Amino acid sequence: MENSFCSEYWPENQDSVYLLPQVPCYFPQIQCSHESFQERRESATRSHSEAEKRLRDRINAQLSTLRKLIPTSEKMDKAALLGTVVDHVKDLKGKTAEISKVLNTPTDIDEVTIEHLNEEEENKGCLLKASFCCDDRPELFSELQRGIKNLKLTVMGADITSLGGRIKGVFMLCPNQNSANDVCMNSLKRSLRVVLSRIAISPSTSNYRIKSKRQRFFLPAHFS
Amino acid sequence: MENSFCSEYWPENQDSVYLLPQVPCYFPQIQCSHESFQERRESATRSHSEAEKRLRDRINAQLSTLRKLIPTSEKMDKAALLGTVVDHVKDLKGKTAEISKVLNTPTDIDEVTIEHLNEEEENKGCLLKASFCCDDRPELFSELQRGIKNLKLTVMGADITSLGGRIKGVFMLCPNQNSANDVCMNSLKRSLRVVLSRIAISPSTSNYRIKSKRQRFFLPAHFS
DNA sequence: CACCACACGTGAGTC
DNA sequence: TGACTCACGTGTGGT
């Protein structure tokens, strides 16, 4: 055990170490530092144990922040702590999944979709269903309202859900009464998509966004 | 390192081990097993290393189930895995907290409360607000309906939220039109509390229930 | 070769 | 005292 430090590039034991030449090298450019093999060996094992200490500390730091997140996890050993963490994660995952089934919860993928309801009657009383999903931010609604107004559309209904810094919205839109009757629904759809995409999808990171690790949380905002 | 096994009840080194008496004891009732100190020492260190192995295995088992719960956590080292677990827990906790602010989410404490609205007009058109929180189960609603009907109460409105196997409900109740006008609201309150408590609070574990670790998840059920 | 992450056995502390 | 948990240093394999 004491002399088990025996990789192929280290001498088998201390005795043979002292048999190896420790004279300065004749070629200065490849002359290594004057530390002996003994010293190199010691510094290697020292740095090894220091690295191991760092690794342990990193893991233990995460464990202790987990401990802060789990109530009554004081005085639990590591395995028990991890066990309750597993339970918490399962529990919370189940709850949020359950909620998503009823609440039309935002995902973490930016998207804009435009649908065309009442296709048969092309122009009169036609409804567009526009949905988007993006990061939530305070100016979002005013920007959306301005964009919708500029396209001469009226919001007939809306369903908005904001959760965990993300927001998902569905608008029911129809052309203004006083707008020209000859408006082409397909070009309107295209313009609407462009407008919404510009507002909802951040241009720099057009999907596969770099998200900040810490999320912001807002209360659901309701469009009136 | 090899001879560092030197607690006060173990001989300092091998040599002294063999100097210790190994003759059978004269008092049979305290005659210990005939294994030598050497053997006892070996079995002790063996059981120690086996216990340590069991501990490591327990911890690693929890880590690998955590790995299954976290997508894309393959090829992460332990510290990184725990880091993303921390993020997930924070994220999910924030989301459920956010939802609880709007949704009147059930807690994990059984309770029944009865409130008295419109106190000034004692008998006519009086409203009772009855809320409960308990484990969800299929027969719950029919039992509640039967209890409410037996007390000659009418459900004017209800707000029910079921989440993670728990359910929280608020009923707005008023006495039936055709029930006697001289019904005493205080005794009605008392009866209602008794009836609801019998239904909602499991008698065996009147609070501080023993919960099964794995939770059931139901979709929110709505009272119509 | 150097670094890293893991598993292992061991010393020390607790109950 | 034994059983258990933790921190530590070391051996080892992978990159």
Coordinates of C-alpha atoms (C1' of nucleotides) in Angstrom, one line a residue:
Chain A
M1 CA 0.0 0.0 0.0
E2 CA 2.8 2.3 0.9
N3 CA 4.8 1.6 -2.3
S4 CA 1.8 1.1 -4.6
F5 CA 2.5 4.3 -6.5
C6 CA 3.7 2.4 -9.6
S7 CA 2.4 3.8 -12.9
E8 CA 4.7 3.0 -15.7
Y9 CA 6.4 6.5 -15.7
W10 CA 7.2 6.4 -12.0
P11 CA 9.9 4.2 -10.5
E12 CA 8.6 1.2 -8.6
N13 CA 9.8 2.2 -5.2
Q14 CA 11.9 4.8 -3.3
D15 CA 15.2 2.8 -3.5
S16 CA 15.3 2.8 -7.3
V17 CA 14.4 6.5 -7.3
Y18 CA 17.8 7.2 -5.8
L19 CA 19.5 5.1 -8.4
L20 CA 18.3 7.3 -11.2
P21 CA 20.7 10.0 -12.4
Q22 CA 20.0 13.5 -11.0
V23 CA 22.9 15.2 -12.7
P24 CA 22.1 18.4 -14.8
C25 CA 21.4 17.7 -18.4
Y26 CA 24.0 18.5 -21.0
F27 CA 21.5 20.1 -23.4
P28 CA 20.2 23.3 -21.8
Q29 CA 17.0 23.5 -23.9
I30 CA 15.7 20.2 -22.7
Q31 CA 17.2 20.6 -19.2
C32 CA 14.3 20.1 -17.0
S33 CA 13.8 21.8 -13.6
H34 CA 16.3 20.7 -11.0
E35 CA 13.6 19.1 -8.8
S36 CA 14.3 15.5 -8.2
F37 CA 11.9 12.7 -9.2
Q38 CA 11.2 12.4 -5.5
E39 CA 10.1 16.1 -5.4
R40 CA 8.1 15.7 -8.6
R41 CA 6.4 12.7 -7.3
E42 CA 5.5 14.5 -4.1
S43 CA 4.1 17.5 -5.9
A44 CA 2.1 15.2 -8.1
T45 CA 0.4 13.4 -5.3
R46 CA -0.1 16.8 -3.5
S47 CA -1.8 18.4 -6.5
H48 CA -3.8 15.2 -6.9
S49 CA -5.1 15.3 -3.4
E50 CA -5.8 19.0 -3.7
A51 CA -7.8 18.5 -6.9
E52 CA -9.7 15.7 -5.2
K53 CA -10.5 18.1 -2.3
R54 CA -11.8 20.7 -4.8
L55 CA -14.0 18.0 -6.4
R56 CA -15.4 17.0 -3.0
D57 CA -16.0 20.6 -2.1
R58 CA -17.9 21.3 -5.3
I59 CA -20.2 18.3 -4.7
N60 CA -20.7 19.1 -1.1
A61 CA -21.5 22.7 -1.9
Q62 CA -24.4 21.6 -4.1
L63 CA -25.5 19.2 -1.5
S64 CA -25.7 21.9 1.1
T65 CA -27.7 24.2 -1.2
L66 CA -30.0 21.3 -1.8
R67 CA -30.3 21.0 1.9
K68 CA -31.4 24.6 2.2
L69 CA -34.1 24.0 -0.4
I70 CA -35.6 21.0 1.3
P71 CA -37.3 21.7 4.6
T72 CA -36.6 19.4 7.5
S73 CA -33.5 18.1 5.7
E74 CA -31.2 19.1 8.5
K75 CA -29.7 16.1 10.3
M76 CA -30.3 13.9 7.2
D77 CA -27.4 12.0 5.8
K78 CA -26.4 12.5 2.2
A79 CA -28.3 9.4 0.9
A80 CA -31.5 10.4 2.7
L81 CA -31.2 14.0 1.5
L82 CA -30.9 12.8 -2.1
G83 CA -33.8 10.5 -1.5
T84 CA -36.1 13.3 -0.5
V85 CA -34.8 15.4 -3.3
V86 CA -35.9 12.7 -5.7
D87 CA -39.3 12.7 -4.1
H88 CA -39.6 16.5 -4.3
V89 CA -38.6 16.5 -7.9
K90 CA -41.1 13.8 -8.8
D91 CA -43.8 15.5 -6.8
L92 CA -43.2 19.0 -8.3
K93 CA -42.8 17.6 -11.8
G94 CA -46.2 15.8 -11.4
K95 CA -47.9 18.9 -10.1
T96 CA -46.6 21.1 -12.9
A97 CA -47.5 18.5 -15.5
E98 CA -51.0 18.2 -14.1
I99 CA -51.4 22.0 -14.2
S100 CA -50.1 22.2 -17.8
K101 CA -52.9 19.8 -18.8
V102 CA -55.5 22.4 -17.9
L103 CA -53.8 25.7 -18.0
N104 CA -52.1 25.9 -21.5
T105 CA -48.8 26.6 -19.8
P106 CA -45.9 28.2 -21.7
T107 CA -43.1 26.0 -22.9
D108 CA -39.5 27.1 -23.2
I109 CA -39.5 27.3 -27.0
D110 CA -40.3 30.6 -28.7
E111 CA -43.0 30.3 -31.3
V112 CA -45.7 32.1 -33.2
T113 CA -48.5 30.4 -35.0
I114 CA -51.4 31.9 -36.9
E115 CA -54.5 29.9 -37.7
H116 CA -57.4 30.7 -39.9
L117 CA -60.9 30.0 -38.4
N118 CA -64.1 30.1 -40.5
E119 CA -62.3 29.4 -43.7
E120 CA -65.5 29.1 -45.7
E121 CA -66.6 32.7 -45.4
E122 CA -63.4 34.3 -46.5
N123 CA -63.8 37.9 -45.7
K124 CA -66.7 38.8 -43.6
G125 CA -66.5 38.1 -39.8
C126 CA -63.4 36.0 -40.3
L127 CA -61.5 35.0 -37.2
L128 CA -57.7 34.6 -36.9
K129 CA -56.3 32.6 -34.0
A130 CA -52.8 33.9 -33.2
S131 CA -50.7 32.2 -30.5
F132 CA -47.2 33.0 -29.3
C133 CA -44.9 31.8 -26.6
C134 CA -41.8 33.7 -25.4
D135 CA -40.0 35.3 -22.5
D136 CA -42.2 37.5 -20.4
R137 CA -41.4 41.2 -20.1
P138 CA -43.3 44.3 -19.0
E139 CA -43.5 46.0 -22.4
L140 CA -44.8 42.9 -24.2
F141 CA -48.5 43.7 -24.0
S142 CA -48.3 47.3 -25.2
E143 CA -46.1 46.2 -28.1
L144 CA -48.6 43.5 -29.0
Q145 CA -51.6 45.9 -28.8
R146 CA -49.8 48.4 -31.0
G147 CA -49.0 45.8 -33.6
I148 CA -52.5 44.4 -33.6
K149 CA -54.0 47.9 -33.9
N150 CA -51.7 48.8 -36.8
L151 CA -53.0 45.8 -38.7
K152 CA -56.5 47.1 -38.1
L153 CA -57.5 44.0 -36.1
T154 CA -59.7 43.7 -33.1
V155 CA -59.1 41.4 -30.1
M156 CA -62.3 39.3 -29.7
G157 CA -60.8 37.2 -27.0
A158 CA -57.6 36.3 -25.4
D159 CA -56.1 33.6 -23.2
I160 CA -52.8 34.5 -21.6
T161 CA -50.8 32.4 -19.2
S162 CA -47.5 33.6 -17.6
L163 CA -45.4 31.2 -15.6
G164 CA -41.8 31.1 -14.6
G165 CA -40.7 34.1 -16.6
R166 CA -42.3 32.6 -19.8
I167 CA -45.6 33.6 -21.3
K168 CA -48.0 32.0 -23.7
G169 CA -50.9 33.7 -25.3
V170 CA -53.7 33.0 -27.7
F171 CA -55.6 35.9 -29.4
M172 CA -58.8 35.7 -31.3
L173 CA -58.6 38.5 -33.9
C174 CA -60.9 39.8 -36.5
P175 CA -60.5 42.7 -39.0
N176 CA -62.0 46.0 -37.9
Q177 CA -65.5 46.8 -39.0
N178 CA -64.4 50.0 -40.7
S179 CA -61.4 48.4 -42.4
A180 CA -61.7 47.9 -46.1
N181 CA -63.7 44.8 -47.0
D182 CA -61.3 43.7 -49.7
V183 CA -58.5 42.8 -47.3
C184 CA -56.8 39.6 -48.3
M185 CA -56.8 37.2 -45.4
N186 CA -53.7 35.4 -46.6
S187 CA -51.6 38.5 -46.7
L188 CA -53.1 39.6 -43.4
K189 CA -52.0 36.3 -41.9
R190 CA -48.5 36.8 -43.2
S191 CA -48.2 40.3 -41.9
L192 CA -49.6 39.2 -38.5
R193 CA -47.0 36.5 -38.3
V194 CA -44.2 38.9 -39.1
V195 CA -45.4 41.5 -36.6
L196 CA -45.9 38.9 -33.8
S197 CA -42.6 37.2 -34.5
R198 CA -40.7 40.5 -34.3
I199 CA -42.3 41.2 -30.9
A200 CA -42.3 37.8 -29.4
I201 CA -39.2 36.1 -30.8
S202 CA -35.9 37.7 -29.7
P203 CA -33.9 38.2 -32.9
S204 CA -30.5 37.5 -31.5
T205 CA -31.3 34.1 -30.3
S206 CA -34.1 33.1 -32.6
N207 CA -34.7 29.8 -30.8
Y208 CA -32.1 27.9 -28.9
R209 CA -31.9 31.1 -26.9
I210 CA -29.3 31.5 -24.2
K211 CA -31.4 31.6 -21.1
S212 CA -30.2 33.0 -17.9
K213 CA -30.1 30.2 -15.4
R214 CA -32.1 32.0 -12.8
Q215 CA -35.6 32.5 -13.9
R216 CA -37.9 35.4 -13.2
F217 CA -41.3 34.8 -11.9
F218 CA -44.4 36.9 -12.7
L219 CA -48.0 36.6 -11.7
P220 CA -50.2 35.7 -14.7
A221 CA -51.1 38.9 -16.5
H222 CA -54.6 39.0 -17.9
F223 CA -55.5 40.9 -21.1
S224 CA -58.7 42.8 -20.7
Chain B
M1 CA -0.1 3.8 6.5
E2 CA 0.0 0.0 6.7
N3 CA 0.3 -0.1 10.5
S4 CA -1.9 2.9 11.2
F5 CA -4.7 0.9 12.6
C6 CA -4.1 2.0 16.2
S7 CA -7.2 2.8 18.2
E8 CA -6.7 2.3 21.9
Y9 CA -8.3 -1.1 21.8
W10 CA -6.2 -2.5 19.1
P11 CA -2.5 -3.3 19.5
E12 CA -0.1 -0.8 18.0
N13 CA 1.4 -3.2 15.5
Q14 CA 1.6 -6.8 14.5
D15 CA 4.5 -7.7 16.7
S16 CA 2.7 -6.8 19.9
V17 CA -0.3 -8.8 18.7
Y18 CA 1.5 -12.0 18.9
L19 CA 2.7 -11.2 22.5
L20 CA -0.8 -11.0 23.7
P21 CA -2.2 -14.1 25.4
Q22 CA -4.3 -16.3 23.2
V23 CA -4.9 -19.1 25.7
P24 CA -8.6 -20.1 26.5
C25 CA -10.2 -18.1 29.2
Y26 CA -10.7 -19.8 32.6
F27 CA -14.3 -18.5 32.9
P28 CA -16.4 -20.1 30.2
Q29 CA -19.2 -17.5 30.2
I30 CA -16.8 -14.8 29.2
Q31 CA -14.7 -17.0 27.0
C32 CA -14.6 -15.1 23.7
S33 CA -14.4 -16.7 20.3
H34 CA -11.0 -18.3 19.6
E35 CA -10.3 -15.9 16.7
S36 CA -7.0 -14.1 17.2
F37 CA -6.7 -10.4 17.4
Q38 CA -5.3 -10.5 14.0
E39 CA -8.4 -12.1 12.7
R40 CA -10.7 -9.8 14.6
R41 CA -8.8 -6.8 13.2
E42 CA -9.1 -8.2 9.7
S43 CA -12.8 -8.8 10.0
A44 CA -13.3 -5.3 11.5
T45 CA -11.6 -3.6 8.6
R46 CA -13.4 -5.8 6.2
S47 CA -16.8 -5.0 7.6
H48 CA -15.8 -1.3 7.6
S49 CA -15.0 -1.3 4.0
E50 CA -18.1 -3.2 3.2
A51 CA -20.3 -0.7 5.1
E52 CA -18.5 2.1 3.2
K53 CA -19.3 0.3 -0.1
R54 CA -23.0 0.1 0.9
L55 CA -23.0 3.8 1.7
R56 CA -21.5 4.7 -1.6
D57 CA -23.9 2.5 -3.4
R58 CA -26.9 4.0 -1.7
I59 CA -25.8 7.5 -2.6
N60 CA -25.0 6.6 -6.2
A61 CA -28.4 4.9 -6.6
Q62 CA -30.1 8.1 -5.6
L63 CA -27.8 10.0 -8.0
S64 CA -28.7 7.8 -10.9
T65 CA -32.4 8.1 -10.3
L66 CA -32.0 11.8 -10.2
R67 CA -30.1 11.5 -13.5
K68 CA -33.2 9.7 -14.9
L69 CA -35.4 12.6 -13.8
I70 CA -33.3 15.3 -15.3
P71 CA -33.2 15.4 -19.1
T72 CA -29.8 15.8 -20.8
S73 CA -28.1 14.9 -17.6
E74 CA -26.3 12.0 -19.2
K75 CA -22.6 12.7 -19.4
M76 CA -22.7 15.2 -16.5
D77 CA -20.4 14.7 -13.6
K78 CA -21.9 14.4 -10.1
A79 CA -21.4 18.1 -9.3
A80 CA -22.9 19.3 -12.5
L81 CA -25.8 16.9 -12.1
L82 CA -26.5 18.2 -8.6
G83 CA -26.2 21.8 -9.9
T84 CA -28.9 21.2 -12.4
V85 CA -31.0 19.5 -9.8
V86 CA -30.7 22.6 -7.7
D87 CA -31.9 24.7 -10.6
H88 CA -34.8 22.4 -11.4
V89 CA -36.0 22.3 -7.8
K90 CA -35.8 26.1 -7.6
D91 CA -37.6 26.5 -10.9
L92 CA -40.3 24.0 -10.1
K93 CA -40.8 25.5 -6.6
G94 CA -41.1 29.0 -8.0
K95 CA -43.6 27.8 -10.6
T96 CA -45.9 26.0 -8.1
A97 CA -45.6 28.9 -5.7
E98 CA -46.7 31.2 -8.5
I99 CA -49.6 29.0 -9.4
S100 CA -50.7 28.7 -5.7
K101 CA -51.0 32.5 -5.6
V102 CA -53.8 32.4 -8.2
L103 CA -55.3 29.0 -7.9
N104 CA -56.1 28.4 -4.2
T105 CA -54.0 25.3 -4.3
P106 CA -54.4 22.5 -1.6
T107 CA -51.9 22.3 1.2
D108 CA -50.9 19.1 2.8
I109 CA -52.7 19.8 6.0
D110 CA -56.2 18.5 6.5
E111 CA -58.7 21.2 7.6
V112 CA -62.3 22.3 7.6
T113 CA -63.4 25.8 8.2
I114 CA -66.9 27.2 8.2
E115 CA -67.6 30.9 7.8
H116 CA -70.6 33.0 8.2
L117 CA -71.4 35.6 5.5
N118 CA -74.1 38.3 5.7
E119 CA -74.2 38.1 9.5
E120 CA -76.5 41.1 9.8
E121 CA -79.5 39.4 8.2
E122 CA -79.5 36.2 10.4
N123 CA -81.9 33.9 8.8
K124 CA -83.1 34.9 5.4
G125 CA -80.8 34.4 2.4
C126 CA -77.9 33.7 4.7
L127 CA -74.7 32.4 3.1
L128 CA -72.2 29.9 4.7
K129 CA -68.7 29.6 3.3
A130 CA -67.4 26.1 3.9
S131 CA -63.9 25.2 2.9
F132 CA -62.0 21.9 3.3
C133 CA -58.6 20.5 2.4
C134 CA -57.9 16.7 2.3
D135 CA -56.6 13.8 0.3
D136 CA -58.5 13.4 -3.0
R137 CA -60.5 10.2 -3.6
P138 CA -63.2 9.2 -6.0
E139 CA -66.1 9.0 -3.6
L140 CA -65.4 12.4 -2.0
F141 CA -67.9 14.4 -4.0
S142 CA -70.9 12.1 -3.6
E143 CA -70.3 12.0 0.1
L144 CA -70.1 15.7 0.3
Q145 CA -73.2 16.1 -1.8
R146 CA -75.1 13.7 0.4
G147 CA -74.0 15.4 3.6
I148 CA -74.9 18.8 2.3
K149 CA -78.3 17.6 1.1
N150 CA -79.0 16.0 4.5
L151 CA -78.4 19.4 6.2
K152 CA -81.0 20.9 3.8
L153 CA -78.4 23.2 2.2
T154 CA -78.1 24.3 -1.4
V155 CA -74.8 24.8 -3.2
M156 CA -74.8 28.3 -4.6
G157 CA -71.2 28.2 -5.8
A158 CA -68.1 26.1 -5.5
D159 CA -64.4 26.5 -6.2
I160 CA -62.5 23.2 -6.3
T161 CA -58.9 22.6 -7.0
S162 CA -57.3 19.1 -7.0
L163 CA -53.5 18.8 -7.3
G164 CA -51.0 16.1 -6.5
G165 CA -53.5 13.8 -4.9
R166 CA -54.7 16.6 -2.5
I167 CA -57.9 18.6 -3.0
K168 CA -59.1 21.9 -1.7
G169 CA -62.7 23.1 -2.0
V170 CA -64.8 26.1 -1.1
F171 CA -68.6 25.9 -1.1
M172 CA -71.0 28.7 -0.8
L173 CA -74.1 27.3 0.9
C174 CA -77.5 28.6 1.9
P175 CA -80.4 26.9 3.6
N176 CA -83.1 25.4 1.2
Q177 CA -86.0 27.6 0.3
N178 CA -88.5 25.0 1.7
S179 CA -86.6 24.4 5.0
A180 CA -88.1 25.8 8.2
N181 CA -87.3 29.5 8.6
D182 CA -86.5 29.1 12.3
V183 CA -83.3 27.2 11.6
C184 CA -80.5 28.3 14.0
M185 CA -77.5 29.3 12.0
N186 CA -75.0 28.6 14.7
S187 CA -76.2 25.0 15.2
L188 CA -76.3 24.6 11.4
K189 CA -72.7 25.8 11.3
R190 CA -71.8 23.3 14.0
S191 CA -73.5 20.4 12.2
L192 CA -71.9 21.4 8.9
R193 CA -68.5 21.4 10.5
V194 CA -69.1 17.9 12.0
V195 CA -70.3 16.5 8.7
L196 CA -67.5 17.9 6.6
S197 CA -64.9 16.9 9.1
R198 CA -66.1 13.3 9.1
I199 CA -65.9 13.2 5.3
A200 CA -62.7 15.2 4.7
I201 CA -60.5 14.4 7.7
S202 CA -59.4 10.8 7.8
P203 CA -60.2 9.8 11.4
S204 CA -57.2 7.5 11.9
T205 CA -54.7 10.2 11.3
S206 CA -56.6 13.3 12.3
N207 CA -53.7 15.6 11.1
Y208 CA -50.1 14.6 11.0
R209 CA -51.3 11.9 8.6
I210 CA -48.9 9.2 7.5
K211 CA -48.7 10.0 3.8
S212 CA -47.6 7.5 1.3
K213 CA -44.3 8.8 -0.2
R214 CA -45.5 8.4 -3.8
Q215 CA -48.3 10.8 -4.5
R216 CA -51.3 10.2 -6.8
F217 CA -52.1 12.8 -9.3
F218 CA -55.5 13.7 -10.6
L219 CA -56.8 16.3 -12.9
P220 CA -58.8 19.0 -11.2
A221 CA -62.3 17.9 -10.7
H222 CA -65.0 20.5 -11.1
F223 CA -68.3 20.6 -9.2
S224 CA -71.1 21.5 -11.4
Chain C
dC1 C1' 2.1 13.6 -20.3
dA2 C1' -1.3 16.2 -17.3
dC3 C1' -5.8 16.6 -15.7
dC4 C1' -10.1 15.0 -14.3
dA5 C1' -13.8 12.3 -12.3
dC6 C1' -14.8 8.1 -10.0
dA7 C1' -14.3 4.1 -6.6
dC8 C1' -11.9 2.4 -2.9
dG9 C1' -10.2 1.7 1.8
dT10 C1' -9.0 4.0 5.9
dG11 C1' -9.0 7.3 10.2
dA12 C1' -12.0 9.8 13.0
dG13 C1' -16.3 11.1 14.9
dT14 C1' -21.1 10.1 16.5
dC15 C1' -24.8 7.5 18.5
Chain D
dT1 C1' -18.6 -1.8 21.7
dG2 C1' -20.3 -2.1 16.8
dA3 C1' -22.6 0.2 13.2
dC4 C1' -22.8 4.1 10.6
dT5 C1' -21.3 8.5 8.3
dC6 C1' -18.0 11.7 6.6
dA7 C1' -13.5 13.5 4.9
dC8 C1' -9.3 12.2 3.1
dG9 C1' -5.6 10.4 0.1
dT10 C1' -4.7 7.2 -3.4
dG11 C1' -5.2 4.0 -7.6
dT12 C1' -7.1 4.0 -12.1
dG13 C1' -9.2 4.9 -16.5
dG14 C1' -10.5 8.2 -19.9
dT15 C1' -9.5 12.4 -22.6

